[in-house]
CSV table of C-alpha atoms in Angstrom, one decimal:
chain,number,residue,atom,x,y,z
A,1268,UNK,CA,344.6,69.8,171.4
A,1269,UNK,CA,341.2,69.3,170.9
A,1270,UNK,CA,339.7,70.7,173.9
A,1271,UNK,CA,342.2,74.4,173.2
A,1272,UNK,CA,340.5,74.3,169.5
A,1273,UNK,CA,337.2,73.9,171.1
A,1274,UNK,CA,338.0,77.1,172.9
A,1275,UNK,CA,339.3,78.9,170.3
A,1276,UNK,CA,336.1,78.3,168.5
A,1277,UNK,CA,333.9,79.5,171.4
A,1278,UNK,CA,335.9,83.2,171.7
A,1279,UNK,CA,335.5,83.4,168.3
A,1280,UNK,CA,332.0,83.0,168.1
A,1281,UNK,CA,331.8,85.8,170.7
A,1282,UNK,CA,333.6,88.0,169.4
A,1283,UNK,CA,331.6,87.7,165.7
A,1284,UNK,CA,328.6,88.9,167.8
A,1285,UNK,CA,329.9,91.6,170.6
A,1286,UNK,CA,331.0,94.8,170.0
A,1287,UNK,CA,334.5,95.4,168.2
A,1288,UNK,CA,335.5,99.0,169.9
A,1289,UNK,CA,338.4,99.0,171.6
A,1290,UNK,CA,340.0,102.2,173.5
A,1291,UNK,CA,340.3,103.9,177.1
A,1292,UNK,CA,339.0,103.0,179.7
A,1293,UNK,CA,337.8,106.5,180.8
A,1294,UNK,CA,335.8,106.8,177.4
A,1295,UNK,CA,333.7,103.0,178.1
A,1296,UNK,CA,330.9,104.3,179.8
A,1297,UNK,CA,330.2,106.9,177.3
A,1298,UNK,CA,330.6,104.5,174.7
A,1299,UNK,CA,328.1,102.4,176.6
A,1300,UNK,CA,325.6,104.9,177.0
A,1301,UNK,CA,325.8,106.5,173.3
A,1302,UNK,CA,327.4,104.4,170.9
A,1303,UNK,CA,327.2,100.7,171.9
A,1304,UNK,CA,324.7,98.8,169.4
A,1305,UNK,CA,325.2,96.0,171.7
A,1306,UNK,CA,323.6,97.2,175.1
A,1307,UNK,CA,319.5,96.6,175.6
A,1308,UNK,CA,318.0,99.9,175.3
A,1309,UNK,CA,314.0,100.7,176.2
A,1310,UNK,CA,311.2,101.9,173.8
A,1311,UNK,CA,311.4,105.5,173.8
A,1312,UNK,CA,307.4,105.2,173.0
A,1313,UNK,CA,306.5,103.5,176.3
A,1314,UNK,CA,305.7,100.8,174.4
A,1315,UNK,CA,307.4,98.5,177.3
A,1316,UNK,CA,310.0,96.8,174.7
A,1317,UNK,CA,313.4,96.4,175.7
A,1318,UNK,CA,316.1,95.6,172.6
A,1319,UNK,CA,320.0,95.8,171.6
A,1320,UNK,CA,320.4,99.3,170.1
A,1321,UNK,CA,321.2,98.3,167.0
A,1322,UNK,CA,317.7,97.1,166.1
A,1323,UNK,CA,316.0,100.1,167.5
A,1324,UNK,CA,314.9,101.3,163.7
A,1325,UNK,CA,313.4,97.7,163.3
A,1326,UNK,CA,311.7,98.2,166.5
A,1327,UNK,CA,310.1,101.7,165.5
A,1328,UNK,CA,309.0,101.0,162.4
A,1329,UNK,CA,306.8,98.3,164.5
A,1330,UNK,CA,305.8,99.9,167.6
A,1331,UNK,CA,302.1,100.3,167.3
A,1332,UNK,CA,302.8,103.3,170.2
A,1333,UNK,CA,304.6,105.5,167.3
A,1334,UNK,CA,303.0,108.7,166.4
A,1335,UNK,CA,302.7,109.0,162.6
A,1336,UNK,CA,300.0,111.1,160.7
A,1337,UNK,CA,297.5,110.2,158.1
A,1338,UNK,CA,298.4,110.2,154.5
A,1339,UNK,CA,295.0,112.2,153.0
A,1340,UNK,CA,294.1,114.3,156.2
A,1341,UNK,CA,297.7,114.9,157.5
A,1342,UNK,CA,295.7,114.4,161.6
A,1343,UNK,CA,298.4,113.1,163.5
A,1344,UNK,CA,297.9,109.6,165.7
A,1345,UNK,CA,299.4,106.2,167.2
A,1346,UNK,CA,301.0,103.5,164.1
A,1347,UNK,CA,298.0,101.4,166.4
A,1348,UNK,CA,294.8,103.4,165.6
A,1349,UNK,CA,295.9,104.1,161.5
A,1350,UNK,CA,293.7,101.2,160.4
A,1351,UNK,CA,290.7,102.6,162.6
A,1352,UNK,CA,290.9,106.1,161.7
A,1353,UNK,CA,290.9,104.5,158.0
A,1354,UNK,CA,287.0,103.9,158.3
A,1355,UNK,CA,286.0,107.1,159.3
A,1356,UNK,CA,288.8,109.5,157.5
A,1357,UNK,CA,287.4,112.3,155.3
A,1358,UNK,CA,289.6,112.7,152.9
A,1359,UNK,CA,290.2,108.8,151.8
A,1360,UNK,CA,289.8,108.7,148.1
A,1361,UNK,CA,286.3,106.3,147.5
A,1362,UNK,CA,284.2,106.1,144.3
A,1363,UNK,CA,280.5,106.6,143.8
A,1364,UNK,CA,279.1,103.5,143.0
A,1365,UNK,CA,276.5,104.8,140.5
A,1366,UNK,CA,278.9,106.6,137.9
A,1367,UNK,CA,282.4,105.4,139.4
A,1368,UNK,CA,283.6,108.8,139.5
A,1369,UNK,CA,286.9,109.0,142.5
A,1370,UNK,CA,286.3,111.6,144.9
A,1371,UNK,CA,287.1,111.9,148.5
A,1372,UNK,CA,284.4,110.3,151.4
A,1373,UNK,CA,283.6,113.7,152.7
A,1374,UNK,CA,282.1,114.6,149.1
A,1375,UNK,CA,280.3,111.6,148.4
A,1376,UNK,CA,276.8,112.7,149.9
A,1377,UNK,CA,277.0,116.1,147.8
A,1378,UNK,CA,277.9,114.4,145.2
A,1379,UNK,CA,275.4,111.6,145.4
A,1380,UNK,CA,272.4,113.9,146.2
A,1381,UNK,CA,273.0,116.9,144.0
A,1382,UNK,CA,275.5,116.0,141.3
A,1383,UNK,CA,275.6,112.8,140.3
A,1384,UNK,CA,274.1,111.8,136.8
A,1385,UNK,CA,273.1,108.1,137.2
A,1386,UNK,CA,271.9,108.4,140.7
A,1387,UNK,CA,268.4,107.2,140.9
A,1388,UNK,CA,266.2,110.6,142.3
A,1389,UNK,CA,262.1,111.3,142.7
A,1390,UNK,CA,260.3,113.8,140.5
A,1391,UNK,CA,259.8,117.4,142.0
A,1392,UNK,CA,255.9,116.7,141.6
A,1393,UNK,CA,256.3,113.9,143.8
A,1394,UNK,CA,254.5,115.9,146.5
A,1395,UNK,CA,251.5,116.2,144.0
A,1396,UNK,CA,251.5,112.3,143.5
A,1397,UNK,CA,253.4,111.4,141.0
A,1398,UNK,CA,255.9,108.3,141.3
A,1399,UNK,CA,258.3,108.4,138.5
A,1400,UNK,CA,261.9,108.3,139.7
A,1401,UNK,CA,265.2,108.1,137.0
A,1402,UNK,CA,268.2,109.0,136.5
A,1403,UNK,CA,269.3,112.6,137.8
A,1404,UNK,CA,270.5,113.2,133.7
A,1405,UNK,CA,267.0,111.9,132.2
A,1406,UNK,CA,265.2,114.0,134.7
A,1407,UNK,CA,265.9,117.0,133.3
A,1408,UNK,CA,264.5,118.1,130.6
A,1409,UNK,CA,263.1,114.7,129.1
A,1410,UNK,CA,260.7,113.7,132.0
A,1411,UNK,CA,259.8,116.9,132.8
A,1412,UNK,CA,259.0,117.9,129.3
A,1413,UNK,CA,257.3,114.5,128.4
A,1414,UNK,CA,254.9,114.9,131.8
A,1415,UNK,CA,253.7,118.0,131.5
A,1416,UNK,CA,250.1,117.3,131.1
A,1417,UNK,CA,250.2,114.5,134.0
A,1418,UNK,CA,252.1,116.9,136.2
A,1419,UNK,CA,249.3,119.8,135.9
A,1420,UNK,CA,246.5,116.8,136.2
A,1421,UNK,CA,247.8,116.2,139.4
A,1422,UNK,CA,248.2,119.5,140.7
A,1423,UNK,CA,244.3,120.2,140.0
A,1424,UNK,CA,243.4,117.2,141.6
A,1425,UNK,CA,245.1,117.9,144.7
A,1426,UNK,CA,244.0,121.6,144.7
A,1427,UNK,CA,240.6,120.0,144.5
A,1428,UNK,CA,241.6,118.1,147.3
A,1429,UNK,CA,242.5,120.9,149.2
A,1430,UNK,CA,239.3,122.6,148.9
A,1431,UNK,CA,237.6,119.9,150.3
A,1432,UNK,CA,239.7,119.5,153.4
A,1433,UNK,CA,239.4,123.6,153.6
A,1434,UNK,CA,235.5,123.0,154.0
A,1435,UNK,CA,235.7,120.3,156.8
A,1436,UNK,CA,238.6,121.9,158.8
A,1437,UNK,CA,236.0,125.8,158.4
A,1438,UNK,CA,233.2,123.5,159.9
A,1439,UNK,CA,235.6,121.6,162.0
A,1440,UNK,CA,236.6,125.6,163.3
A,1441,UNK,CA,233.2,126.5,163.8
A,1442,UNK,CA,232.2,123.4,165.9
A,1443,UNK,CA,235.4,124.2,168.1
A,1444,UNK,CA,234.5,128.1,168.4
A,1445,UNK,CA,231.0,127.0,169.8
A,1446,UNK,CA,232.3,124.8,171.7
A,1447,UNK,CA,234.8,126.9,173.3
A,1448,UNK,CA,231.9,129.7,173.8
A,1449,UNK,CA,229.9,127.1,175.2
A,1450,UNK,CA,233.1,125.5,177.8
A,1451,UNK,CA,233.2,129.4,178.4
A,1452,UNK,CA,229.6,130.2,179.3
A,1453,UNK,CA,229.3,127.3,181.7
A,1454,UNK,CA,233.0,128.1,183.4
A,1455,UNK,CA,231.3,131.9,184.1
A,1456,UNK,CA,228.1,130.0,185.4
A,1457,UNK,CA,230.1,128.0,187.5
A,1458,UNK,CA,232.3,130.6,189.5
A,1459,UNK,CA,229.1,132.7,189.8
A,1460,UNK,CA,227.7,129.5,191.2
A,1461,UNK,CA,230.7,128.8,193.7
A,1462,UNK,CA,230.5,130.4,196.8
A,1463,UNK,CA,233.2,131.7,199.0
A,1464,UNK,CA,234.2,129.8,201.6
A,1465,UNK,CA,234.0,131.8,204.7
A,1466,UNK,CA,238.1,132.0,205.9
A,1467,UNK,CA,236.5,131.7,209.6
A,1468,UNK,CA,233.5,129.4,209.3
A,1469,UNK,CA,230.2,129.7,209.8
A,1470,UNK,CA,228.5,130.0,213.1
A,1471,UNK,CA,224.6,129.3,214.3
A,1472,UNK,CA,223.5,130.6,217.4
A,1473,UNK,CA,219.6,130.4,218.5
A,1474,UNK,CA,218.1,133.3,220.7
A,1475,UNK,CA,214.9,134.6,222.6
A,1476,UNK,CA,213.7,137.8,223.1
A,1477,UNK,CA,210.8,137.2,225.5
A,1478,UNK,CA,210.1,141.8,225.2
A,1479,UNK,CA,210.8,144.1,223.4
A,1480,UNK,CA,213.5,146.2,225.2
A,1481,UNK,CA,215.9,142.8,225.4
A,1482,UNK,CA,219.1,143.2,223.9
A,1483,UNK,CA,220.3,139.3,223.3
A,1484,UNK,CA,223.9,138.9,223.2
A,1485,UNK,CA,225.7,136.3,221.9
A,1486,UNK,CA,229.7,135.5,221.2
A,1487,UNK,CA,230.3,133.9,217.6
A,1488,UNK,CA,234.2,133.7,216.1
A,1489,UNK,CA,235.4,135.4,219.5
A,1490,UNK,CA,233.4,138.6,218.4
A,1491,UNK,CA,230.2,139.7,220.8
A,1492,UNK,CA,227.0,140.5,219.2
A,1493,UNK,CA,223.8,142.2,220.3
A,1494,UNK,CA,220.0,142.1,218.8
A,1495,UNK,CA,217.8,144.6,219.2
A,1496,UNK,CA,214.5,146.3,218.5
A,1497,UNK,CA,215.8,150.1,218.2
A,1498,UNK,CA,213.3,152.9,216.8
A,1499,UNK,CA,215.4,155.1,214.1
A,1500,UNK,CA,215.7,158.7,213.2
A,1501,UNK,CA,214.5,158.0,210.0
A,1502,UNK,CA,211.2,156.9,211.8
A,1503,UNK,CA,211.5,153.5,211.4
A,1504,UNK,CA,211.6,150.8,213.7
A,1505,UNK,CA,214.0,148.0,212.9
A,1506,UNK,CA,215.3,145.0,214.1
A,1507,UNK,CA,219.3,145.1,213.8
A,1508,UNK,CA,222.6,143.5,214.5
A,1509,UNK,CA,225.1,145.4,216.5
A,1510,UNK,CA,228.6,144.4,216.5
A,1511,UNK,CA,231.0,144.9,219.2
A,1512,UNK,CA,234.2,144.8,218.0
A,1513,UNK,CA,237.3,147.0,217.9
A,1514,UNK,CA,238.2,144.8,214.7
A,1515,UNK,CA,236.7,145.4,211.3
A,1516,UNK,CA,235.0,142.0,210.3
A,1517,UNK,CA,233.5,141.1,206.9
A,1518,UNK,CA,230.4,139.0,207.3
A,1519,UNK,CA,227.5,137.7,205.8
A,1520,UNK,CA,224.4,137.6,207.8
A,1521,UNK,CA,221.2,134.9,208.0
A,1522,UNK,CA,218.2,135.9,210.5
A,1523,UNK,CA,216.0,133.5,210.3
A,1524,UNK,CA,212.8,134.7,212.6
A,1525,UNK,CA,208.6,132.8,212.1
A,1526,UNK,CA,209.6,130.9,209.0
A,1527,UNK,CA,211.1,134.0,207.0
A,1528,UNK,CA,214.9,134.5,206.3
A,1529,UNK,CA,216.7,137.7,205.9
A,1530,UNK,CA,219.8,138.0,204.9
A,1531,UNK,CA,223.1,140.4,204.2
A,1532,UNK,CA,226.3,140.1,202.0
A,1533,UNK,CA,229.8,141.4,202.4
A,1534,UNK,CA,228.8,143.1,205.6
A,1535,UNK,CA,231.7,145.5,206.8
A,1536,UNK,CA,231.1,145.5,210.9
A,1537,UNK,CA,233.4,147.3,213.6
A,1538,UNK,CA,232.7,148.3,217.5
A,1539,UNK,CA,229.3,150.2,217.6
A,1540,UNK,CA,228.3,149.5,214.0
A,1541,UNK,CA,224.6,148.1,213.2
A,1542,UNK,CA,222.9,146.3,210.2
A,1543,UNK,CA,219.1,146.5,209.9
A,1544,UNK,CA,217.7,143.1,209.9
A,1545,UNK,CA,213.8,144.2,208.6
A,1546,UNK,CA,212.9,147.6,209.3
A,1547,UNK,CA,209.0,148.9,209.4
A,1548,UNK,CA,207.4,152.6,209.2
A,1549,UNK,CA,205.5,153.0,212.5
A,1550,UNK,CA,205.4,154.7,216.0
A,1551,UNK,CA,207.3,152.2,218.4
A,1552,UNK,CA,208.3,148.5,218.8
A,1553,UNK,CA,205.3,147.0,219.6
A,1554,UNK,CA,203.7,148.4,216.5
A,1555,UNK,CA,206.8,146.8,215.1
A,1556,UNK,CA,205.8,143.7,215.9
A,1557,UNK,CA,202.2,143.6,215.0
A,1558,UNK,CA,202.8,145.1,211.3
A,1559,UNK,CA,205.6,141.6,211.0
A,1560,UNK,CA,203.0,139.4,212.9
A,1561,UNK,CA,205.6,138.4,215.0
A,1562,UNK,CA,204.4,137.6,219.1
A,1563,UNK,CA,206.7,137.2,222.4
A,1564,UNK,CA,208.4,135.5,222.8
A,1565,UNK,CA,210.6,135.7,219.7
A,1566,UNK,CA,212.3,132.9,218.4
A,1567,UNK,CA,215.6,134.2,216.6
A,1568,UNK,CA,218.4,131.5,214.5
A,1569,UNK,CA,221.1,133.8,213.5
A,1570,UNK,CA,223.9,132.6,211.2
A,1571,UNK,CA,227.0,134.5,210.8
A,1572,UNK,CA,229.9,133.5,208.3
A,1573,UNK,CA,232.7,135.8,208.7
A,1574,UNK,CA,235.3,135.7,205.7
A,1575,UNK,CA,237.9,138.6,207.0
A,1576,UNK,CA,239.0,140.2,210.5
A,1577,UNK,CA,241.5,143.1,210.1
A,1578,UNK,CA,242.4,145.6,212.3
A,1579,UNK,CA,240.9,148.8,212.8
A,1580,UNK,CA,242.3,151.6,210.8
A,1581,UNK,CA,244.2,154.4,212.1
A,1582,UNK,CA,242.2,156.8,213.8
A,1583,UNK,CA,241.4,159.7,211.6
A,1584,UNK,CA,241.8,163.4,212.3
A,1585,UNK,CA,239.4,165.4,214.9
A,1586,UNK,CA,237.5,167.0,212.5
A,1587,UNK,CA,237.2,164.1,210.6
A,1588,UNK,CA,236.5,162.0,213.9
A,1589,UNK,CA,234.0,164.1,215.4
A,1590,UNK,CA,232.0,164.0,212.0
A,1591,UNK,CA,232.1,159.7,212.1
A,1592,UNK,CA,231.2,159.8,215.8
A,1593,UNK,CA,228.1,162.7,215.1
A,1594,UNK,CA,226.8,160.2,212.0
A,1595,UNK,CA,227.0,157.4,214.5
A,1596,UNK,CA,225.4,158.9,217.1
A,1597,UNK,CA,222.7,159.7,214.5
A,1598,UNK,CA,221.8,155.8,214.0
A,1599,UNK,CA,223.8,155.8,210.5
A,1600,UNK,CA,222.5,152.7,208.8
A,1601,UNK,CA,225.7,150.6,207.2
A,1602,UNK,CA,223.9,147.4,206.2
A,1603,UNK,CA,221.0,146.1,204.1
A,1604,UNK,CA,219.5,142.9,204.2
A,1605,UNK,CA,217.2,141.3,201.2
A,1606,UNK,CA,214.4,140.2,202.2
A,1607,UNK,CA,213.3,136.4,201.2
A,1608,UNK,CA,209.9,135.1,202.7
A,1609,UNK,CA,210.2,131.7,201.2
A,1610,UNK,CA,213.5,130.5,202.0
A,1611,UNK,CA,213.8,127.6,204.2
A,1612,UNK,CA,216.4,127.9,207.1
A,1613,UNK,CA,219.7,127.2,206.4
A,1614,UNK,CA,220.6,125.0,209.5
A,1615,UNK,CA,219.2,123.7,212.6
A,1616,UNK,CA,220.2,124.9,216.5
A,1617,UNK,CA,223.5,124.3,217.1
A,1618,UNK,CA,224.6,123.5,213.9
A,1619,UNK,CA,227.9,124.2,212.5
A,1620,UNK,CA,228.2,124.8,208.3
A,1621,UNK,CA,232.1,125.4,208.6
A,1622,UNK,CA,235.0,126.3,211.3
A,1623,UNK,CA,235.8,125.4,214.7
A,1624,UNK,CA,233.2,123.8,217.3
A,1625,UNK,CA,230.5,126.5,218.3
A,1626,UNK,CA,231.7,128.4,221.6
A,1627,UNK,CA,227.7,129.9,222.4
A,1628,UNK,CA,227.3,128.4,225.8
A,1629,UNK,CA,231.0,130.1,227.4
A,1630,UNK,CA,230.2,133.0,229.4
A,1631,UNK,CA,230.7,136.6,228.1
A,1632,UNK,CA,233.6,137.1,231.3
A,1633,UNK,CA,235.4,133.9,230.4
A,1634,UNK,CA,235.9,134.8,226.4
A,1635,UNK,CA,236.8,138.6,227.5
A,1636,UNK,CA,239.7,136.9,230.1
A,1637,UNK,CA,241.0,135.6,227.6
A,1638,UNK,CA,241.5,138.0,225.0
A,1639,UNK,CA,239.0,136.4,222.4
A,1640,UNK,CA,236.7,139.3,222.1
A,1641,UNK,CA,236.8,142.8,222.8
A,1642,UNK,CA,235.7,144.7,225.7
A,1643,UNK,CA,232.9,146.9,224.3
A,1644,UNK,CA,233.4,148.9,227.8
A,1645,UNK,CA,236.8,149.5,227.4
């Protein structure tokens, strides 16, 4: 009897906690899936909770994963982040700590810097020096009123101020302006004092001309040039450079012949074309000689920088042709050299200011093989 009430007792306590519906059996499993507050049921949040049905509201009204909105802003968030969107929420109602009026957090700077009566704010001449600062209601009128005097005495002494900074920065201008005429003076001396580099180099070659009829020849930057002693048809006798190139090469020239130098800038050569090296009224070139004091043999250091190389132009028309070849048959003169008696040479035999090695001692045949110079009997 004992062990039956036992089991009485046991069916009874599960029936107090199980579900009490009772009908067909067709209608259980939607009973189960809908209506049972008996069967475990997940979080519909995600939250990863799994509960009877029946204590599903209990659950949701602590699932941190439930999306609820803010009670001043109305922004819509997780139950989990509420307390962290607390600190930083606009519209929170907070209280300004100087005169305790409630407003919301997004108006409190306004409010504090602009409106607020007891909040503690610097005097508009603060700028001129002056350090009162009180309450935003006794700063106007009372301060500025009582002040008045203090408030122009400080405003004339920093005018005065001024003035005095106005002199030193007008002599502080003055000094810069000179010094910027004088930075600009010495930048103009300096690219008038920088020479251009020749884009080929420079070359030294040293001839002799042991009579007056030789014609030494030389080859310098793959170009071949030719000295001479040529009488003129302006009746002067002149020593000149020829050079014999079908290229138009821009060159200066340095001659240096007894001890004297003469010298040419920007020359403009091509094939055919000459510069007058020193050039002397008289009969012949013997005469030539005596009125330079120059004897046979001549010694001869000629230095020749060349800063461009471009091709020839297109030839121009006959008429136009036959005039350029009747003013070169006529000893044109395309060059000018200054004359400087007490310059010192530039360089010594052999000697090589810029460029590639010197190529003086290669026969004229070998550099005209190979395409260095052109042929002037082509």
């Amino acid at each position: 009897s004992s062990s039956s009430s036992s089991s009485s007792s046991v069916d009874a306590a599960i029936l107090s906690i199980c579900c009490k519906w009772q009908g067909e059996w067709s209608t259980l499993s939607t009973h189960l899936q809908q209506d049972c507050d008996f069967v475990v049921i997940q979080c519909s949040h995600n939250c990863g909770q799994n509960f009877q049905r029946r204590l599903r509201q209990q659950h949701e009204d602590e699932c941190t994963l439930r999306l609820v909105s803010c009670d001043h802003c109305q922004i819509g968030m997780i139950l989990g982040d509420v307390e962290a969107h607390a600190l930083t929420c606009e519209m929170i109602p907070t209280t300004c700590t100087s005169c305790n009026q409630p407003l919301p957090r997004a108006q409190l700077a306004h409010h504090r810097d602009n409106v607020c009566p007891e909040a503690l704010v610097s005097c508009e001449y603060a700028v001129f020096g002056c350090l009162v600062k009180t309450p935003r209601r006794d700063m106007q009128p009372r301060h500025m009123q009582e002040s008045r005097d203090a408030h122009m005495a400080l405003m004339l002494r920093n005018m005065c101020s001024m003035q005095g900074h106005m002199v030193q920065l007008s002599s502080t201008i003055k000094d810069l302006e000179q010094n910027v005429l004088a930075l600009q003076a010495q930048n103009a001396a300096l690219k008038a004092s920088v020479k251009k580099q020749p884009k080929y180099g420079t070359r030294v070659a040293v001839l002799e001309m042991k009579k007056t009829s030789d014609h030494p020849t030389f080859i310098m930057h793959g170009i071949q040039w030719e000295l001479s002693i040529e009488k003129l048809p302006t009746g002067k006798v002149a020593l000149g450079l020829w050079c014999r190139s079908d290229e138009i090469v821009t060159c200066d020239i340095a001659v240096s012949c007894s001890g004297k130098i003469y010298r040419g800038k920007g020359w403009r050569a091509s094939n055919g074309s000459i510069g007058t090296l020193k050039e002397v009224v008289c009969k012949n070139p013997k005469a030539f000689l005596r009125e330079c004091g120059w004897t046979l043999p001549l010694l001869l250091r000629v230095e020749i920088s060349v800063f461009d190389i471009s091709p020839p132009p297109p030839p121009p028309p006959s008429s136009a042709a036959e005039a350029a070849a009747s003013d070169c048959s006529q000893g044109l003169l395309w060059g000018a050299l200054a004359y400087n008696q007490n310059s010192p040479a530039a360089a010594q035999e052999g000697d090589e200011v810029q460029g590639e090695p010197s190529k003086l001692n290669e026969p004229m045949e070998h550099r005209l093989q190979q395409g260095m110079v052109a042929n002037p009997t082509a």
